[in-house]
mmCIF file of C-alpha atoms in Angstrom:
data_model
loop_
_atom_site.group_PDB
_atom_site.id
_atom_site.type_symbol
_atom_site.label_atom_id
_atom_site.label_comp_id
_atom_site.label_asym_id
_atom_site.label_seq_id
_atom_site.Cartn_x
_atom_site.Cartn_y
_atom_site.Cartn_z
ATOM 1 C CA UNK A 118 -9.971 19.253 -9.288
ATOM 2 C CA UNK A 119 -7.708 17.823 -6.680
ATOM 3 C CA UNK A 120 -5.524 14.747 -8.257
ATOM 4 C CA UNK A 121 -4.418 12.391 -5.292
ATOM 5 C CA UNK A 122 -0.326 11.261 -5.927
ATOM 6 C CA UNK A 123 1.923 9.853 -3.793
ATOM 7 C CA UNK A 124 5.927 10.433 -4.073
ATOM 8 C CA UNK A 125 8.449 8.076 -2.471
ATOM 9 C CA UNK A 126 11.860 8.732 -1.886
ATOM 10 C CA UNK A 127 14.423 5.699 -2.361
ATOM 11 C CA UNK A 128 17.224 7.690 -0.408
ATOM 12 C CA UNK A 129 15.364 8.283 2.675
ATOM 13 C CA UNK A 130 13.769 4.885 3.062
ATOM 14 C CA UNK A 131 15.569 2.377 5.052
ATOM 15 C CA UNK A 132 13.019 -0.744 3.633
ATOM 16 C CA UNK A 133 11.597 -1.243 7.620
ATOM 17 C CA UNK A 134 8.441 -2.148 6.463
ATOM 18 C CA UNK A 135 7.279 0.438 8.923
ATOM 19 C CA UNK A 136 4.204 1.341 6.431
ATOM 20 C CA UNK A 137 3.222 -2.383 5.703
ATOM 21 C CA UNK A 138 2.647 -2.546 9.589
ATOM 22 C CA UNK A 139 1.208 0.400 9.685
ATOM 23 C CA UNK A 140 -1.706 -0.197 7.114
ATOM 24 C CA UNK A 141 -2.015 -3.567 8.150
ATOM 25 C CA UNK A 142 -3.442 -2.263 11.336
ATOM 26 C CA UNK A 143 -5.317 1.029 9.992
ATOM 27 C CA UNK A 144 -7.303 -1.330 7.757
ATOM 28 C CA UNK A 145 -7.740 -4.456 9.122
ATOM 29 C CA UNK A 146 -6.108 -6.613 6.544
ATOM 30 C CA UNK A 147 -6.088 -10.252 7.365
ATOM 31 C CA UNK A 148 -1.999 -12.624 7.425
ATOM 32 C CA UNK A 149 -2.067 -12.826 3.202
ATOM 33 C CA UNK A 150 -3.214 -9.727 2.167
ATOM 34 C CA UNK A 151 -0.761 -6.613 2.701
ATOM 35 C CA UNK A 152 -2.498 -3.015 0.813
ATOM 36 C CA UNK A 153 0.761 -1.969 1.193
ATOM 37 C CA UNK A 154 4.114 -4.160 0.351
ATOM 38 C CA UNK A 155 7.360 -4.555 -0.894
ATOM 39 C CA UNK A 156 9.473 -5.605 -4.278
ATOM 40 C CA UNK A 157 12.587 -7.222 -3.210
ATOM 41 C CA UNK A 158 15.779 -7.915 -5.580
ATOM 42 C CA UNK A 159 19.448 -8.959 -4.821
ATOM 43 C CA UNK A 160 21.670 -8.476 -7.809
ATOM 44 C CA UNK A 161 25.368 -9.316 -8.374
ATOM 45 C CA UNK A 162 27.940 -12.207 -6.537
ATOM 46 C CA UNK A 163 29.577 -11.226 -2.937
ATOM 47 C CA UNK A 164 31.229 -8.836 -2.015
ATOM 48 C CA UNK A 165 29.804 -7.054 -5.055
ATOM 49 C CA UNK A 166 26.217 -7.558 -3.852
ATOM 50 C CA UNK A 167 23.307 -4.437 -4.378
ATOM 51 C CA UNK A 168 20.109 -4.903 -2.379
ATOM 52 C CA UNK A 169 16.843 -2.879 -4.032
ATOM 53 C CA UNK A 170 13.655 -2.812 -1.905
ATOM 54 C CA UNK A 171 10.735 -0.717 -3.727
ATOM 55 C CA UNK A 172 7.890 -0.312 -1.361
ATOM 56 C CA UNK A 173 4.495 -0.601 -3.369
ATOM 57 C CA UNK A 174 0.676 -0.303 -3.000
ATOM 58 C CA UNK A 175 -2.284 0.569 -5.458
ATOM 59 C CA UNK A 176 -0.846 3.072 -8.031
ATOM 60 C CA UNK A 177 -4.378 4.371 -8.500
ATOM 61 C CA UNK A 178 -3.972 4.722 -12.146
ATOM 62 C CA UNK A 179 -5.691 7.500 -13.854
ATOM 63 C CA UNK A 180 -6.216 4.476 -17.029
ATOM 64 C CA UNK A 181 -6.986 1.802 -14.287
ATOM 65 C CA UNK A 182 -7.224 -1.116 -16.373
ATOM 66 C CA UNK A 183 -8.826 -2.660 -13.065
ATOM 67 C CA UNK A 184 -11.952 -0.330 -13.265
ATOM 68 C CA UNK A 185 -12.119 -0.931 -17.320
ATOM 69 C CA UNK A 186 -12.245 -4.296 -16.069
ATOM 70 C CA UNK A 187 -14.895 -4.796 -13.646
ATOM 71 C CA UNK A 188 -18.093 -5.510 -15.097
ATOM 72 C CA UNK A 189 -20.180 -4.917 -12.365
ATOM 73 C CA UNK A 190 -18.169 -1.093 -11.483
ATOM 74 C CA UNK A 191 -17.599 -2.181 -8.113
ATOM 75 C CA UNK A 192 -14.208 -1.037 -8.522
ATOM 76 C CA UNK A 193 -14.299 2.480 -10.049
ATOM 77 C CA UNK A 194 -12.999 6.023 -9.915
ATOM 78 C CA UNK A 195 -13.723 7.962 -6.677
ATOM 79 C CA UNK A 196 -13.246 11.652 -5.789
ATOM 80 C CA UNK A 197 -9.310 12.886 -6.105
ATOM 81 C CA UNK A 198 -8.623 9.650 -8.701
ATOM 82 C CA UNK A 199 -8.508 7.133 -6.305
ATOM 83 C CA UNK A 200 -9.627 3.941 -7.520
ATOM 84 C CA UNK A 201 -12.060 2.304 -5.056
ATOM 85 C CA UNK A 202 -13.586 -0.610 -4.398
ATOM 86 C CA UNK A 203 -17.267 -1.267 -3.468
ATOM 87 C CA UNK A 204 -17.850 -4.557 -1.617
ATOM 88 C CA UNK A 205 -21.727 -4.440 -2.427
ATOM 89 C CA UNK A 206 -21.270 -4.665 -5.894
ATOM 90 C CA UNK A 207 -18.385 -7.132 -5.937
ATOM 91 C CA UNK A 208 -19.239 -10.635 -7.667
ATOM 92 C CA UNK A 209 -16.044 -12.089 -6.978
ATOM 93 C CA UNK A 210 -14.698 -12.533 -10.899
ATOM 94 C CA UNK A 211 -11.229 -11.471 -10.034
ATOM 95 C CA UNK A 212 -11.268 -9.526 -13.343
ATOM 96 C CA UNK A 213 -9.570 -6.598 -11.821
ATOM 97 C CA UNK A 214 -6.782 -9.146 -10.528
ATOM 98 C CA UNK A 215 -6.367 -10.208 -14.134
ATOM 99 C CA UNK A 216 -6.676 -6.357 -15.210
ATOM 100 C CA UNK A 217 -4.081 -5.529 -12.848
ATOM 101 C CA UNK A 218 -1.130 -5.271 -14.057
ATOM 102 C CA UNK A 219 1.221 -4.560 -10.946
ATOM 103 C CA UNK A 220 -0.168 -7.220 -8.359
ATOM 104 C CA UNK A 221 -1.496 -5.182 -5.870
ATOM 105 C CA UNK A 222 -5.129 -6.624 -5.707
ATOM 106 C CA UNK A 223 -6.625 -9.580 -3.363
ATOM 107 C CA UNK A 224 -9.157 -12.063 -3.198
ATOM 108 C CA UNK A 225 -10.996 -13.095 0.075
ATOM 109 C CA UNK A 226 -11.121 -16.657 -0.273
ATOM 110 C CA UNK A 227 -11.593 -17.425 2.895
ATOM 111 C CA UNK A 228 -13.628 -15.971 6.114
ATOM 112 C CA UNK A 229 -11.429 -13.165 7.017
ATOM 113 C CA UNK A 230 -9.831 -13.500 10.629
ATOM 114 C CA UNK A 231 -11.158 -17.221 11.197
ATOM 115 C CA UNK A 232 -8.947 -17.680 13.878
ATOM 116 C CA UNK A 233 -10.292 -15.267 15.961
ATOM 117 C CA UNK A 234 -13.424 -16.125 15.596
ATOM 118 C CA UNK A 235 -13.722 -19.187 17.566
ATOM 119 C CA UNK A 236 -15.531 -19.891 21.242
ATOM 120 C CA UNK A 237 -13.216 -22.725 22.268
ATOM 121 C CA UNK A 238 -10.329 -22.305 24.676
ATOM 122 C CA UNK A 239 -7.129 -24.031 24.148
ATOM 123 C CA UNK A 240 -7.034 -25.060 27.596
ATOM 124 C CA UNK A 241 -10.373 -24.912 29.265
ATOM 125 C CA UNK A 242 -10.109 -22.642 32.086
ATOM 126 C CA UNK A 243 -6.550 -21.840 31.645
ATOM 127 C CA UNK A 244 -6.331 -19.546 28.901
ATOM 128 C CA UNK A 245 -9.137 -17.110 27.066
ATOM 129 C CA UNK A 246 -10.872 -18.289 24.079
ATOM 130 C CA UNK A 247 -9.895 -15.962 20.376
ATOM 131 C CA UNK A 248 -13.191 -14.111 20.575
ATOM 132 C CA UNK A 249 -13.679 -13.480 23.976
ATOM 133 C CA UNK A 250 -10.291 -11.975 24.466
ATOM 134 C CA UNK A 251 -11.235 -10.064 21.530
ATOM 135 C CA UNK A 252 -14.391 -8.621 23.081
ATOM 136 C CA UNK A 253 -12.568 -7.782 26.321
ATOM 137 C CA UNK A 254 -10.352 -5.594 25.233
ATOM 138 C CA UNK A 255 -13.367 -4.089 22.898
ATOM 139 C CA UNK A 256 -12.215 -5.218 19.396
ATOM 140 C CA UNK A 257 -14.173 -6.058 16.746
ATOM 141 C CA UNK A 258 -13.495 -9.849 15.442
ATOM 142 C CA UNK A 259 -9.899 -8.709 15.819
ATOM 143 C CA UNK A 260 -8.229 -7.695 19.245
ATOM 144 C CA UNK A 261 -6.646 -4.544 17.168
ATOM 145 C CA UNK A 262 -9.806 -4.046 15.574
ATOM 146 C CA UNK A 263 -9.640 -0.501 13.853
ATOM 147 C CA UNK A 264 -13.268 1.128 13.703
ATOM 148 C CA UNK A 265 -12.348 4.418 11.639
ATOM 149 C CA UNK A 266 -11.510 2.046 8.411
ATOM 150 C CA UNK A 267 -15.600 1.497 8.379
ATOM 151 C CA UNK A 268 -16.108 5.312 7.524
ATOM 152 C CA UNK A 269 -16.224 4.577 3.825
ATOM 153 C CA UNK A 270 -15.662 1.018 3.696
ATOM 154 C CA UNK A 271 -16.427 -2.373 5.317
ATOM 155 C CA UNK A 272 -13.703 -2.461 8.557
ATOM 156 C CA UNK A 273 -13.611 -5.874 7.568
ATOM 157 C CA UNK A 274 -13.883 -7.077 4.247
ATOM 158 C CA UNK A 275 -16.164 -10.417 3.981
ATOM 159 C CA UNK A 276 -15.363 -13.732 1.983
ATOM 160 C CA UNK A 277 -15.525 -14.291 -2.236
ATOM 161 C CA UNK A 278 -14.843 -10.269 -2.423
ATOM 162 C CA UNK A 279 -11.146 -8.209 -3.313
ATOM 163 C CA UNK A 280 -9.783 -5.223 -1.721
ATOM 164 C CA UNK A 281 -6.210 -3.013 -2.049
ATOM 165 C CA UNK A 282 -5.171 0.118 -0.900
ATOM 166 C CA UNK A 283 -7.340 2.866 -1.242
ATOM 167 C CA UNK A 284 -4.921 5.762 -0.156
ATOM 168 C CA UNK A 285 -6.690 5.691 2.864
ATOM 169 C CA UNK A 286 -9.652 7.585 1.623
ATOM 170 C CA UNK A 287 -10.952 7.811 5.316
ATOM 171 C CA UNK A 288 -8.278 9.353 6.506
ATOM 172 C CA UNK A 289 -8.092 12.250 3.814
ATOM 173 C CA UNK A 290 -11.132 13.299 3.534
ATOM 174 C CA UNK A 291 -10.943 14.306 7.406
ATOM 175 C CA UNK A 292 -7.679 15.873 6.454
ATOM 176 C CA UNK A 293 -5.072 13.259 7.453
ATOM 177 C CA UNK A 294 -2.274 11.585 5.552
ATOM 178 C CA UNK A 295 -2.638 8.145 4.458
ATOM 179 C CA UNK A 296 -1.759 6.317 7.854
ATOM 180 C CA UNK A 297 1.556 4.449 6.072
ATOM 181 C CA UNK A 298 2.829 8.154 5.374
ATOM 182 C CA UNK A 299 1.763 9.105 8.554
ATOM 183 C CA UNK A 300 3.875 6.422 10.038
ATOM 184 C CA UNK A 301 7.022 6.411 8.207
ATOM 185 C CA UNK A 302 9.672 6.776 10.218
ATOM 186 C CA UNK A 303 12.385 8.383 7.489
ATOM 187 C CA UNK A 304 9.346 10.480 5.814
ATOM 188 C CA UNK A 305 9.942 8.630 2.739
ATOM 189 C CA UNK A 306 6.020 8.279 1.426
ATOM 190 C CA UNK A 307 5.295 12.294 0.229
ATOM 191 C CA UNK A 308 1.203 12.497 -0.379
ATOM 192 C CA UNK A 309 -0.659 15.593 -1.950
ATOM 193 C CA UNK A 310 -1.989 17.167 -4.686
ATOM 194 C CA UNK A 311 -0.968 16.869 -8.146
ATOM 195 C CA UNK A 312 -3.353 19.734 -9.558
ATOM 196 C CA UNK A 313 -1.549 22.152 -6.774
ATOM 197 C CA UNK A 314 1.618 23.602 -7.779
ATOM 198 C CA UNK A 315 2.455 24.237 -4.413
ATOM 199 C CA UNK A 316 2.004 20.960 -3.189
ATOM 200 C CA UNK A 317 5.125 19.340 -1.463
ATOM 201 C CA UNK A 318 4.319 16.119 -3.954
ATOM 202 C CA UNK A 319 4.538 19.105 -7.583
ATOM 203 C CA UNK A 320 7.448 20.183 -5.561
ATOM 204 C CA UNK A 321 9.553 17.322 -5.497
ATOM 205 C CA UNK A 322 8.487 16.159 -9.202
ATOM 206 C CA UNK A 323 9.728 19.212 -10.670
ATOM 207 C CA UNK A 324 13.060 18.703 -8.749
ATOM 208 C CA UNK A 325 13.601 15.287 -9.301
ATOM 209 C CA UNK A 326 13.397 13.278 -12.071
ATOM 210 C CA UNK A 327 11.061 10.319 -11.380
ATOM 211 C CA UNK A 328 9.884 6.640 -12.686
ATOM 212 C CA UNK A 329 7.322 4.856 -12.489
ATOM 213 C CA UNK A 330 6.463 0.953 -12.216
ATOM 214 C CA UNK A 331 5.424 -0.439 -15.787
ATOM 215 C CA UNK A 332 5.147 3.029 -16.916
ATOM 216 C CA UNK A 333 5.185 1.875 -20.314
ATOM 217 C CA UNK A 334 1.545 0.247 -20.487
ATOM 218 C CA UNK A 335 0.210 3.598 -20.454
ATOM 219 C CA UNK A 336 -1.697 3.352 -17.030
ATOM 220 C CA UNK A 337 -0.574 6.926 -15.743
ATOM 221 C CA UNK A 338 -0.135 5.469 -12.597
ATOM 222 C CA UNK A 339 -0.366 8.267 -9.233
ATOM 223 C CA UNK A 340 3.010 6.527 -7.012
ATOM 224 C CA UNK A 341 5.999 8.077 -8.294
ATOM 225 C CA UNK A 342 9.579 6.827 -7.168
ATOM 226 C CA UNK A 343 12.288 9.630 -6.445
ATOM 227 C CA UNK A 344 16.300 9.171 -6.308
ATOM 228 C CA UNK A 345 17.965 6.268 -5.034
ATOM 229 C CA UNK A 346 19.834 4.715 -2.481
ATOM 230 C CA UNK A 347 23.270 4.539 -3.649
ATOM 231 C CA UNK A 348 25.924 2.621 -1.310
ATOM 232 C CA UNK A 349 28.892 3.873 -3.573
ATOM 233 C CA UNK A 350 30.169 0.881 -5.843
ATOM 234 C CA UNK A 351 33.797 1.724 -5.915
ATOM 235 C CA UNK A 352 36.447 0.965 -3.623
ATOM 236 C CA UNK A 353 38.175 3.356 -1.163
ATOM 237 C CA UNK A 354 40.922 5.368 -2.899
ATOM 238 C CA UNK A 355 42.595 8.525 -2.994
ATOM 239 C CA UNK A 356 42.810 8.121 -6.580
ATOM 240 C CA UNK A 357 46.361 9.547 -8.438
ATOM 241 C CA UNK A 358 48.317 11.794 -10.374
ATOM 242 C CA UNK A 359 49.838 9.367 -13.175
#
């Protein structure tokens, strides 16, 4: 069976945000909820100052304590171990938010992309009103309106349901990358299969010792972190002899 992992590098990635963007506009995620983020920490006083930026998304545990969770299985194991959500069935608990131990799930609580929905002009007959400008350059709701995301899932998500990162399930099962690996500039996201030896992602695991986040609950989680970005913390010096 094919087992769905990502690998990301720490020393290639240059924290852009590059992949945030990216599956911001692949899936149609409204200002408040980013699939894909960032964990952000600043450690010591100047000039003695380290900077660590961990990109993160679903870890699409193999022990999801999301789907254990949900009582309605709206969120549940899909082909590959991907942990998907289904709209339909969603009731709007927020059990798999609670479940969740890494943060990476969001609730709808309000109608997604309001502010393009409206028919009123700021300036009647000066400027375009959010929806028509929207339908003339053929979006959907949105201007940048993605129409592949609705393969498998709702393009947009509706109000009083969640939704995270679903390794872009569209996308591989035509034989694409997720669209934030796709897009990263440094190739710092690796994707593949787990199950295949040969696999760039088996590859770089047996080369590299990795972590992963909260490893220690036990939820197996499929994003594993690689190396690290090391700026040297020692001065310059030629070093001696005595």
């Amino acid at each position: 069976m094919t087992k769905w992992a990502m690998v990301i590098d720490h020393q290639r990635c240059v924290g852009c945000g590059a992949c945030i963007v990216a599956c911001k506009n692949e899936n149609n995620t409204p200002e408040g909820i980013n699939w894909s983020y960032k964990i952000t920490e600043t450690k010591g006083v100047f000039p003695n100052v380290r900077y660590h930026y961990i990109p993160t998304l679903c870890n699409h545990c193999e022990d999801a304590p999301c789907v254990r969770g949900c009582p309605t299985q709206a969120m549940h194991k899909a082909e590959g171990g991907i942990t998907m959500h289904d709209p339909d069935k969603c009731i709007g608990c927020k059990a798999c938010i609670i479940n969740c131990p890494y943060g990476v799930i969001y609730y709808n609580w309000d109608i997604p992309f309001k502010e393009w929905r409206g028919g009123k002009a700021l300036i009647p007959g000066a400027t375009t009103a959010p929806g028509e400008m929207a339908e003339k350059v053929g979006g959907k709701v949105i201007p940048y309106y993605n129409p592949e995301r609705g393969a498998t899932l709702d393009g947009i998500r509706p109000r009083g349901v969640v939704e995270k990162c679903t390794f872009c399930d569209h996308r591989i099962s035509e034989g694409l990358l997720p669209y934030c690996v796709e897009r990263c500039p440094a190739d710092a996201r690796i994707f593949g299969d787990l199950d295949d030896p040969n696999s760039e992602v088996s590859k770089l695991l047996g080369k590299y010792k990795p972590y992963r986040l909260k490893e220690h609950l036990g939820t197996e989680p499929k994003v594993y972190y690689i190396r690290s970005f090391n700026p040297g913390e020692y001065k310059q010096t030629k070093g001696g002899v005595k």
